[in-house]
Backbone as JSON, one array per atom type, in Angstrom:
{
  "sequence": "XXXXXXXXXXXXXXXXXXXXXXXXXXXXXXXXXXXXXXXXXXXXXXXXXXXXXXXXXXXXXXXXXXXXXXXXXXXXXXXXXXXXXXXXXXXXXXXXXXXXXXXXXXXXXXXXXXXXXXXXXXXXXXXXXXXXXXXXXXXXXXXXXXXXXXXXXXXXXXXXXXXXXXXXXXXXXXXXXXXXXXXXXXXXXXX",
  "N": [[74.37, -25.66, 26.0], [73.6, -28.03, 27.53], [74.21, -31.51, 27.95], [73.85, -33.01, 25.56], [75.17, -31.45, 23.5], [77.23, -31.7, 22.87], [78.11, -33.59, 21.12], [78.97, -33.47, 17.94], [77.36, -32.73, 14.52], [78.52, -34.69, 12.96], [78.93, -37.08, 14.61], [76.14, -37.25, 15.52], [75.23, -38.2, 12.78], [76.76, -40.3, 12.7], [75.99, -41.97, 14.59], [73.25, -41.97, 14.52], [73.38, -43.69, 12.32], [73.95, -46.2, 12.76], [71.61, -47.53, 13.48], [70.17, -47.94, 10.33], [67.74, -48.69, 9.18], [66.11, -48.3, 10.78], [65.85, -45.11, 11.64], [63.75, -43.48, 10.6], [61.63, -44.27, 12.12], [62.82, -43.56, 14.32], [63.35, -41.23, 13.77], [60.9, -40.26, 13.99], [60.01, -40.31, 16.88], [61.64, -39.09, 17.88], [60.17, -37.04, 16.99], [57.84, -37.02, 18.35], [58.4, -36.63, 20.75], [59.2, -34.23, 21.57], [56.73, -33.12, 20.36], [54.95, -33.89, 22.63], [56.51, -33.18, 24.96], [56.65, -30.4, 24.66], [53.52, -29.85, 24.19], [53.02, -30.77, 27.66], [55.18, -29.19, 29.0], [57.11, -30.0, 29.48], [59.77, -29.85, 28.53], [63.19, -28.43, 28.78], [64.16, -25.51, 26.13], [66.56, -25.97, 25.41], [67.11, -28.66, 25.64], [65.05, -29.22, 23.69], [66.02, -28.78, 21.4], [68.09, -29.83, 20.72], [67.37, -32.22, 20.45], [65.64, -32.12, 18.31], [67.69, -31.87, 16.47], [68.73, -33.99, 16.58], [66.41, -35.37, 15.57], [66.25, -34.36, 13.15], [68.55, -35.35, 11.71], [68.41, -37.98, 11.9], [65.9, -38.27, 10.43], [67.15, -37.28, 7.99], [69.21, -39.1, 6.87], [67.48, -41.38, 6.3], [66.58, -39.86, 4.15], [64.08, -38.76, 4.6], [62.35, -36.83, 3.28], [59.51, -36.08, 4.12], [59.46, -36.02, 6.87], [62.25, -34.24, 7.14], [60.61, -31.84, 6.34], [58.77, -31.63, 8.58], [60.15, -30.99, 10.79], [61.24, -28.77, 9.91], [59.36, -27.41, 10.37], [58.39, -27.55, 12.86], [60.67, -26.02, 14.03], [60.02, -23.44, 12.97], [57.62, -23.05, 13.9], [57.86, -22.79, 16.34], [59.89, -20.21, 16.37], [59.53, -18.19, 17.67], [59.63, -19.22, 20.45], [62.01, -20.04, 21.1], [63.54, -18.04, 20.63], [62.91, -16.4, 23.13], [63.98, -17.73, 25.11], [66.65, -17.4, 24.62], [69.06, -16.4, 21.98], [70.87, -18.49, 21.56], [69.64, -20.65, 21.03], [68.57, -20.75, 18.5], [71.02, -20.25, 17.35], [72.42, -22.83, 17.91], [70.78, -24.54, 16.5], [70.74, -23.83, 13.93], [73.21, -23.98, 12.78], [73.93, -26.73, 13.93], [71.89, -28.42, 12.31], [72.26, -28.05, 10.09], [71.2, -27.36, 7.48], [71.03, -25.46, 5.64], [70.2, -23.97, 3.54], [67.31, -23.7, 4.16], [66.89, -22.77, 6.46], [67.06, -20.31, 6.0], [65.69, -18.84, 7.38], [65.64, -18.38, 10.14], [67.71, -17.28, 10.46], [67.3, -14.16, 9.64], [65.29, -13.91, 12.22], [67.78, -13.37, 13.72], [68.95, -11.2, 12.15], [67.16, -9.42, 12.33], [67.15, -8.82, 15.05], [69.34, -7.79, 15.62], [71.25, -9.97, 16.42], [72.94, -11.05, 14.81], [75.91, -11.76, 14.97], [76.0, -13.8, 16.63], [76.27, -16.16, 15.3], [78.39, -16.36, 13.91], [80.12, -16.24, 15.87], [79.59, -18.2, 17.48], [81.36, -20.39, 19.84], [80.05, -23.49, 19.19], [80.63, -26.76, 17.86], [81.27, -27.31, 14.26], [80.87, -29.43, 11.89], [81.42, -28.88, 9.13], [82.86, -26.4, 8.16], [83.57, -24.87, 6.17], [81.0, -25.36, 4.24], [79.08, -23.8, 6.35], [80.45, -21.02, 5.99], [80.67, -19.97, 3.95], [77.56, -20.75, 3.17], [76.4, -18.14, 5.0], [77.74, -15.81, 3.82], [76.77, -15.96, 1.51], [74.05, -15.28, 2.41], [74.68, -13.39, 3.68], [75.11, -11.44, 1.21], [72.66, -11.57, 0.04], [71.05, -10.37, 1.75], [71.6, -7.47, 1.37], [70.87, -4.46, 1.28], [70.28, -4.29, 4.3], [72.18, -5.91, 5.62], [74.98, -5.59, 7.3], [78.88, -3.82, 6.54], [80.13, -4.36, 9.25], [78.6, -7.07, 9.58], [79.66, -8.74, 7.17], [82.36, -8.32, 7.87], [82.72, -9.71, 10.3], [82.13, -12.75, 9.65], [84.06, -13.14, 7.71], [86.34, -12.91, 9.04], [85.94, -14.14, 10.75], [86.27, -17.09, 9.44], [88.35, -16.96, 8.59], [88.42, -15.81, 5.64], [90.47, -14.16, 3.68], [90.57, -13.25, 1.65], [88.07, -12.31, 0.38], [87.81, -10.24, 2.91], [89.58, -8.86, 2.22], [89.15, -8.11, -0.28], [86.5, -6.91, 0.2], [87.62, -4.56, 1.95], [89.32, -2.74, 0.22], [87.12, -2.49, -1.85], [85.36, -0.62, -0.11], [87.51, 1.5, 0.3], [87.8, 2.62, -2.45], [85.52, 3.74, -2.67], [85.43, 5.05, -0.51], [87.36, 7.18, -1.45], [86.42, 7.67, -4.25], [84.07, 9.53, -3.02], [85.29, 11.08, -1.71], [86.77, 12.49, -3.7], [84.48, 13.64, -5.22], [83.23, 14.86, -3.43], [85.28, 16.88, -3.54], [85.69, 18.06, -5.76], [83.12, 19.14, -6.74], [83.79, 21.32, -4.63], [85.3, 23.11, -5.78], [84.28, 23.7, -7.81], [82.42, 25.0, -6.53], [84.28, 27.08, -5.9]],
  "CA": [[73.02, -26.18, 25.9], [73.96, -29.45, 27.91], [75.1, -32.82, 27.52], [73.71, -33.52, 24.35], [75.3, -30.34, 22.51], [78.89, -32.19, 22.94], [77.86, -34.5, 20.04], [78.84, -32.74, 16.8], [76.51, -33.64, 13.83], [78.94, -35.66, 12.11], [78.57, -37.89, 15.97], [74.99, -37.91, 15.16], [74.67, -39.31, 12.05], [77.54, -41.84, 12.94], [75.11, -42.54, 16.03], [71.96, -42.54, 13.7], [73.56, -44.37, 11.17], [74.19, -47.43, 13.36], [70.8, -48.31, 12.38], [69.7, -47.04, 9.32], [66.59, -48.85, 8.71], [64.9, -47.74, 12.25], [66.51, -44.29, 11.25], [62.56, -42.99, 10.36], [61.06, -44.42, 13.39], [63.87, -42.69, 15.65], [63.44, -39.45, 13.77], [59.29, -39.9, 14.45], [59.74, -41.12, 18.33], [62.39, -37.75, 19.19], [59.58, -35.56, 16.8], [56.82, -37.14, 19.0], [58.62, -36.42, 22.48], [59.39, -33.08, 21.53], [55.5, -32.43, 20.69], [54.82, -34.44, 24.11], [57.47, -32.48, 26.07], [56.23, -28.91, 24.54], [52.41, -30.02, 25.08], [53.13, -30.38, 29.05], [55.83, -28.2, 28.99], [58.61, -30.88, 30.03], [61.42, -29.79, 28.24], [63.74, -27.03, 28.3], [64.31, -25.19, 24.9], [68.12, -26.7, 24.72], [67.14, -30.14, 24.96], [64.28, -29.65, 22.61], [66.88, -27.96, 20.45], [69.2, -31.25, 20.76], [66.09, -33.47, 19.75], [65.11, -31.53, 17.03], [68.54, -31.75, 15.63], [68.87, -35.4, 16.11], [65.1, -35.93, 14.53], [66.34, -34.08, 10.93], [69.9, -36.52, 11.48], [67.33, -39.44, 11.29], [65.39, -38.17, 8.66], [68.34, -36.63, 6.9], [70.21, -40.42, 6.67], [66.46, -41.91, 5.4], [66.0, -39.17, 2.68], [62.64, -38.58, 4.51], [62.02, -35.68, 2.96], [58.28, -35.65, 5.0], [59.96, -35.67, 8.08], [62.72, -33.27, 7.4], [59.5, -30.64, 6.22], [58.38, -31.67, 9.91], [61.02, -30.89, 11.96], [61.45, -27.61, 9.92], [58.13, -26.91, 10.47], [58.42, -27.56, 13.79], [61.48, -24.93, 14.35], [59.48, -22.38, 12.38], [56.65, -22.24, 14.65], [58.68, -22.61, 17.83], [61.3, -19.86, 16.86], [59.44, -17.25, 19.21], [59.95, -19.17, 22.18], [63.06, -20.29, 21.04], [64.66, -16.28, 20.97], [62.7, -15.82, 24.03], [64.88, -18.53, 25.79], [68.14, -17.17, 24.33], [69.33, -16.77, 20.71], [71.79, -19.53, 21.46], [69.04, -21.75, 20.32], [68.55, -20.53, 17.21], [72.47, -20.68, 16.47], [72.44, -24.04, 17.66], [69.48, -25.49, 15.4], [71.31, -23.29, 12.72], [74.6, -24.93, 13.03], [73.34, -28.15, 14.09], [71.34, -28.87, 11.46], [72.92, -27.49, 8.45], [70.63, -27.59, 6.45], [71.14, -23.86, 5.75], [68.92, -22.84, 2.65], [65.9, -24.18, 4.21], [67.02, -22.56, 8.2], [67.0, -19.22, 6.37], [64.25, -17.65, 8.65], [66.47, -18.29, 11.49], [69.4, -15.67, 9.85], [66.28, -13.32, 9.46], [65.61, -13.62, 12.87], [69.11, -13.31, 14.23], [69.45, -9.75, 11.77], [66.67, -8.1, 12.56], [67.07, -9.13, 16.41], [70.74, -7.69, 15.95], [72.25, -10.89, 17.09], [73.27, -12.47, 13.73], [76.83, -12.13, 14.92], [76.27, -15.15, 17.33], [76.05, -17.27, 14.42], [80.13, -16.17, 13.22], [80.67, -15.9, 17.09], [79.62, -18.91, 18.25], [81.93, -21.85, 19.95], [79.72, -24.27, 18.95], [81.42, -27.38, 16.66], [80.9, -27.06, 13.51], [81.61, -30.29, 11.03], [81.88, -28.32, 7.95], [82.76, -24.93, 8.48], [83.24, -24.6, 4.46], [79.55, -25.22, 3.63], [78.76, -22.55, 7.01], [81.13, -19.72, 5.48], [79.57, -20.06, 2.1], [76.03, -20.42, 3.5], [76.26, -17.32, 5.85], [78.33, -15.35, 3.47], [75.49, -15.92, 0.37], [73.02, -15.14, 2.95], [74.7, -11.58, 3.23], [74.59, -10.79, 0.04], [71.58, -11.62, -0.65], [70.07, -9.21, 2.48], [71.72, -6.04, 1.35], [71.39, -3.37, 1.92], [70.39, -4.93, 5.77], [73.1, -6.66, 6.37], [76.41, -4.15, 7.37], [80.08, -4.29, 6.95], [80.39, -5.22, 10.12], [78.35, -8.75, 9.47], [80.49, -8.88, 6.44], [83.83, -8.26, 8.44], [82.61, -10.51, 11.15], [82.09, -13.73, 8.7], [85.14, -12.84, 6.8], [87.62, -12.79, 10.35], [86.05, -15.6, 12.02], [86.67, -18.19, 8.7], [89.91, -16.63, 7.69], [88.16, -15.33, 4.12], [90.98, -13.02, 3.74], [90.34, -12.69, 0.28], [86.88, -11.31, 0.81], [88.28, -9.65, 3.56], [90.32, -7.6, 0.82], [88.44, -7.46, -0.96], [85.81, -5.4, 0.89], [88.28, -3.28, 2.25], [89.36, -2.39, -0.75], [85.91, -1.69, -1.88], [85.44, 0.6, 0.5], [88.79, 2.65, 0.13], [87.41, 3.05, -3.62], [84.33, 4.29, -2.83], [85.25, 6.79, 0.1], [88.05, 8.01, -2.85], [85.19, 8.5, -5.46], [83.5, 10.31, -2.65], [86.07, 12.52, -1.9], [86.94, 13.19, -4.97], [83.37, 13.67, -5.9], [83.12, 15.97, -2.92], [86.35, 18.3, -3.38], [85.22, 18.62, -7.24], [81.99, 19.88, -5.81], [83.97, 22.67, -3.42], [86.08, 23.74, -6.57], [83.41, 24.46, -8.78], [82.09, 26.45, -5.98], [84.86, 28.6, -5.48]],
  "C": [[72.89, -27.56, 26.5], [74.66, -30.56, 27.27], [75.27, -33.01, 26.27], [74.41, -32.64, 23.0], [76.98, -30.81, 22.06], [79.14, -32.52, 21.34], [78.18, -33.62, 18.68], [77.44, -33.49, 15.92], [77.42, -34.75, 13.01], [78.8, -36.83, 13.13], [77.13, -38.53, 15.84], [74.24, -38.55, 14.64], [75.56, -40.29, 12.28], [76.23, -42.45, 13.92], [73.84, -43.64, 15.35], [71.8, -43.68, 12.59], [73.62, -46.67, 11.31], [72.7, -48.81, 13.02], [69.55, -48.14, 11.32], [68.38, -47.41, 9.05], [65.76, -48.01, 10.02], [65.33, -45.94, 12.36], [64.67, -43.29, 10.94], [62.07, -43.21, 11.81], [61.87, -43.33, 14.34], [63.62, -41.39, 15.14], [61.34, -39.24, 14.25], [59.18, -40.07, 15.94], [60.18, -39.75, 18.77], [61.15, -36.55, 18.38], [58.26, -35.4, 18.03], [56.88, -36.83, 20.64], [59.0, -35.18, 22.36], [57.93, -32.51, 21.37], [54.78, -32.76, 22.01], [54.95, -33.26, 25.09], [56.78, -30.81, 25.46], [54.58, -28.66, 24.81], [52.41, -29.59, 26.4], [54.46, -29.9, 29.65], [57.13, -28.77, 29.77], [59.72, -30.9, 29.51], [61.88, -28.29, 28.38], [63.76, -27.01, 27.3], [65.65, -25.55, 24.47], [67.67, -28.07, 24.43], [66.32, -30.19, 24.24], [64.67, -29.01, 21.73], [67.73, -29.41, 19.44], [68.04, -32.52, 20.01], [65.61, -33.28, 18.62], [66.17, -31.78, 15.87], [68.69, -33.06, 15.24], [67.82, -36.15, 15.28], [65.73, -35.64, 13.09], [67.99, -34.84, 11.03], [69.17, -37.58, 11.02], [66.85, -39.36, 9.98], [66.26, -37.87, 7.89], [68.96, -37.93, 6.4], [69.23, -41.01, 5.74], [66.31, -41.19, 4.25], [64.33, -38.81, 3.32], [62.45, -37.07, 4.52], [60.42, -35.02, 4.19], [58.87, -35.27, 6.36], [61.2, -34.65, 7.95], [61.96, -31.36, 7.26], [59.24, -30.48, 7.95], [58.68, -30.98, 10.6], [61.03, -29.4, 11.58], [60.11, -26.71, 10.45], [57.52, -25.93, 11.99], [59.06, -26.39, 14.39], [60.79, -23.57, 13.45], [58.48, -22.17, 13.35], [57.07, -21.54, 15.92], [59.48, -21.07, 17.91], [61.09, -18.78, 17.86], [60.02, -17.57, 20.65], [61.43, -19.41, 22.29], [63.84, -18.88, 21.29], [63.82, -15.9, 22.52], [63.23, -16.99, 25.09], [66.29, -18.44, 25.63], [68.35, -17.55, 22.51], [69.94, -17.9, 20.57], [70.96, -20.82, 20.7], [69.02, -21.76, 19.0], [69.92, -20.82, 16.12], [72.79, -22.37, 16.52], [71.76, -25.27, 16.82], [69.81, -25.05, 14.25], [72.45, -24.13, 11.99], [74.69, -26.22, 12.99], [73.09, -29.02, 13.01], [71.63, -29.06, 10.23], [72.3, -27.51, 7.35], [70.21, -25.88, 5.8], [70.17, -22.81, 4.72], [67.66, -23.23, 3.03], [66.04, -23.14, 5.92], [67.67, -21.14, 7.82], [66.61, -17.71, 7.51], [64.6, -17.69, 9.97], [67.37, -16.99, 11.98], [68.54, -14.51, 10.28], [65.87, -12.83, 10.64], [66.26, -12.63, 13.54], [69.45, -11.49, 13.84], [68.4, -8.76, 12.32], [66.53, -8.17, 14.51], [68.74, -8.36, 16.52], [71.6, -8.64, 16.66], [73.06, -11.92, 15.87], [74.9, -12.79, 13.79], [77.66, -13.26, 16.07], [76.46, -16.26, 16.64], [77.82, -17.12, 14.17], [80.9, -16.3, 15.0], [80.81, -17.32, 18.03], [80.97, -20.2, 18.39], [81.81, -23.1, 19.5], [80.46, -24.8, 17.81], [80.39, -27.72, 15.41], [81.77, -28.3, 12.16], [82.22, -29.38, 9.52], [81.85, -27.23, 7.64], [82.69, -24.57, 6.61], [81.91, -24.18, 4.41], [79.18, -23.64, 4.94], [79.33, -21.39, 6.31], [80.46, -19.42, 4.24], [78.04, -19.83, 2.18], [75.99, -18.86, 4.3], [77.04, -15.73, 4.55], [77.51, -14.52, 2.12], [74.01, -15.33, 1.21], [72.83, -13.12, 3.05], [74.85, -10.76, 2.47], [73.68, -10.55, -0.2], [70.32, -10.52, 0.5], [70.86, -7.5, 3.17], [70.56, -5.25, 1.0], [71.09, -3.63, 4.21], [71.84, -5.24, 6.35], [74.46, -5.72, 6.25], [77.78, -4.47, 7.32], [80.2, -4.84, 7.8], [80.15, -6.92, 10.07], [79.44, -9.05, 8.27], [82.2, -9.3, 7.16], [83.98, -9.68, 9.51], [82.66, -12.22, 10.83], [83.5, -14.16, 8.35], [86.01, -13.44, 7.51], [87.58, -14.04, 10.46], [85.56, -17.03, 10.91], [87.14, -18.16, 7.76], [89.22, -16.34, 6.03], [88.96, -14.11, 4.13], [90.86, -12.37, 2.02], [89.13, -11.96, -0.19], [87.11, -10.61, 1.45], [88.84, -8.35, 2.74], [90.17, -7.01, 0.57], [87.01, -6.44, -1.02], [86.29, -4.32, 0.99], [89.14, -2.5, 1.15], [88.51, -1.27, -1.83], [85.51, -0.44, -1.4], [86.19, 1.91, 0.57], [88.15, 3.29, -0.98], [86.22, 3.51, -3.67], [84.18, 5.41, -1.78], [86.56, 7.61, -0.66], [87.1, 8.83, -3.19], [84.44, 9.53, -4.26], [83.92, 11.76, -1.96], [86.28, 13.04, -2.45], [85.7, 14.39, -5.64], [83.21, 15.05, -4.84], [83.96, 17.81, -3.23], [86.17, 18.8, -4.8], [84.08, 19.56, -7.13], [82.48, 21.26, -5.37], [84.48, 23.17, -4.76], [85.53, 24.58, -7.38], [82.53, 25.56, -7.93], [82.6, 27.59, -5.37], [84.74, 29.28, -6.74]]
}
């Protein structure tokens, strides 16, 4: 997504942090050049990906709750054009941001677009893969029956949860058992 994607977020708030009081202003100047730049249509959708992320770093350091509503606000209306410029955006404002129970409607997206396994797939750096595995992991619980082994398996692999890992496959053994079982009980009683 260019230059600016180098920067992890832990880079950004070091960046942002440098000066914390002007930390509001800077997150209102990159929200105001991102409605600028999408007005007359002067940005690509990476760098107004990258601006978006560094606006909720600003606000995220102030506590400005108003401005982190903003920014989400902002990526909620956008996310059409955003998947129609490449999901990559979406994983990157996912990732980016971290702010993961609020950047549900991104996941939501991503599943019913069949791409939610760019989010477990992607390269992109990731300061605290913990909180991601946990956020993405709670996310697929919570949109069963949607969400398929596979997203499960895919999660699991790509941040070593071998104990979920397991313990799925496990799951599964015990439930195509019971269904064999359940089946060949079935044929018996009908011989």
């Amino acid at each position: 997504t260019g230059v600016l994607s180098i920067w992890t977020t832990k880079h950004m708030h070091k960046f942002v942090s440098l000066c914390p009081g002007n930390s509001v202003p800077l997150g209102h100047d990159l929200v105001k050049t991102v409605q600028k730049g999408v007005s007359n249509q002067s940005l690509t959708c990476a760098i107004e990906t990258e601006l978006l992320i560094l606006a909720f770093c600003a606000y995220d350091i102030a506590n400005c709750i108003e401005g982190i509503d903003t920014v989400v606000n902002i990526i909620h209306r956008r996310a059409k054009v955003f998947v129609n410029a490449g999901f990559s955006n979406l994983v990157r404002l996912y990732t980016g941001i971290k702010a993961y129970h609020r950047l549900t409607f991104l996941l939501d997206i991503l599943m019913e677009s069949n791409q939610f396994d760019l989010v477990h797939m992607s390269n992109q750096l990731v300061d605290e893969e913990h909180e991601l595995k946990i956020a993405l992991k709670n996310y697929l619980c919570s949109r069963l029956p949607k969400a398929t082994i596979s997203n499960f398996l895919g999660v699991y692999s790509r941040f070593q949860m071998h104990r979920e890992h397991g313990s799925l496959l496990v799951s599964l053994a015990e439930k195509s058992l019971e269904s064999y079982y359940y089946h060949s009980n079935q044929n018996n009683q009908n011989n």
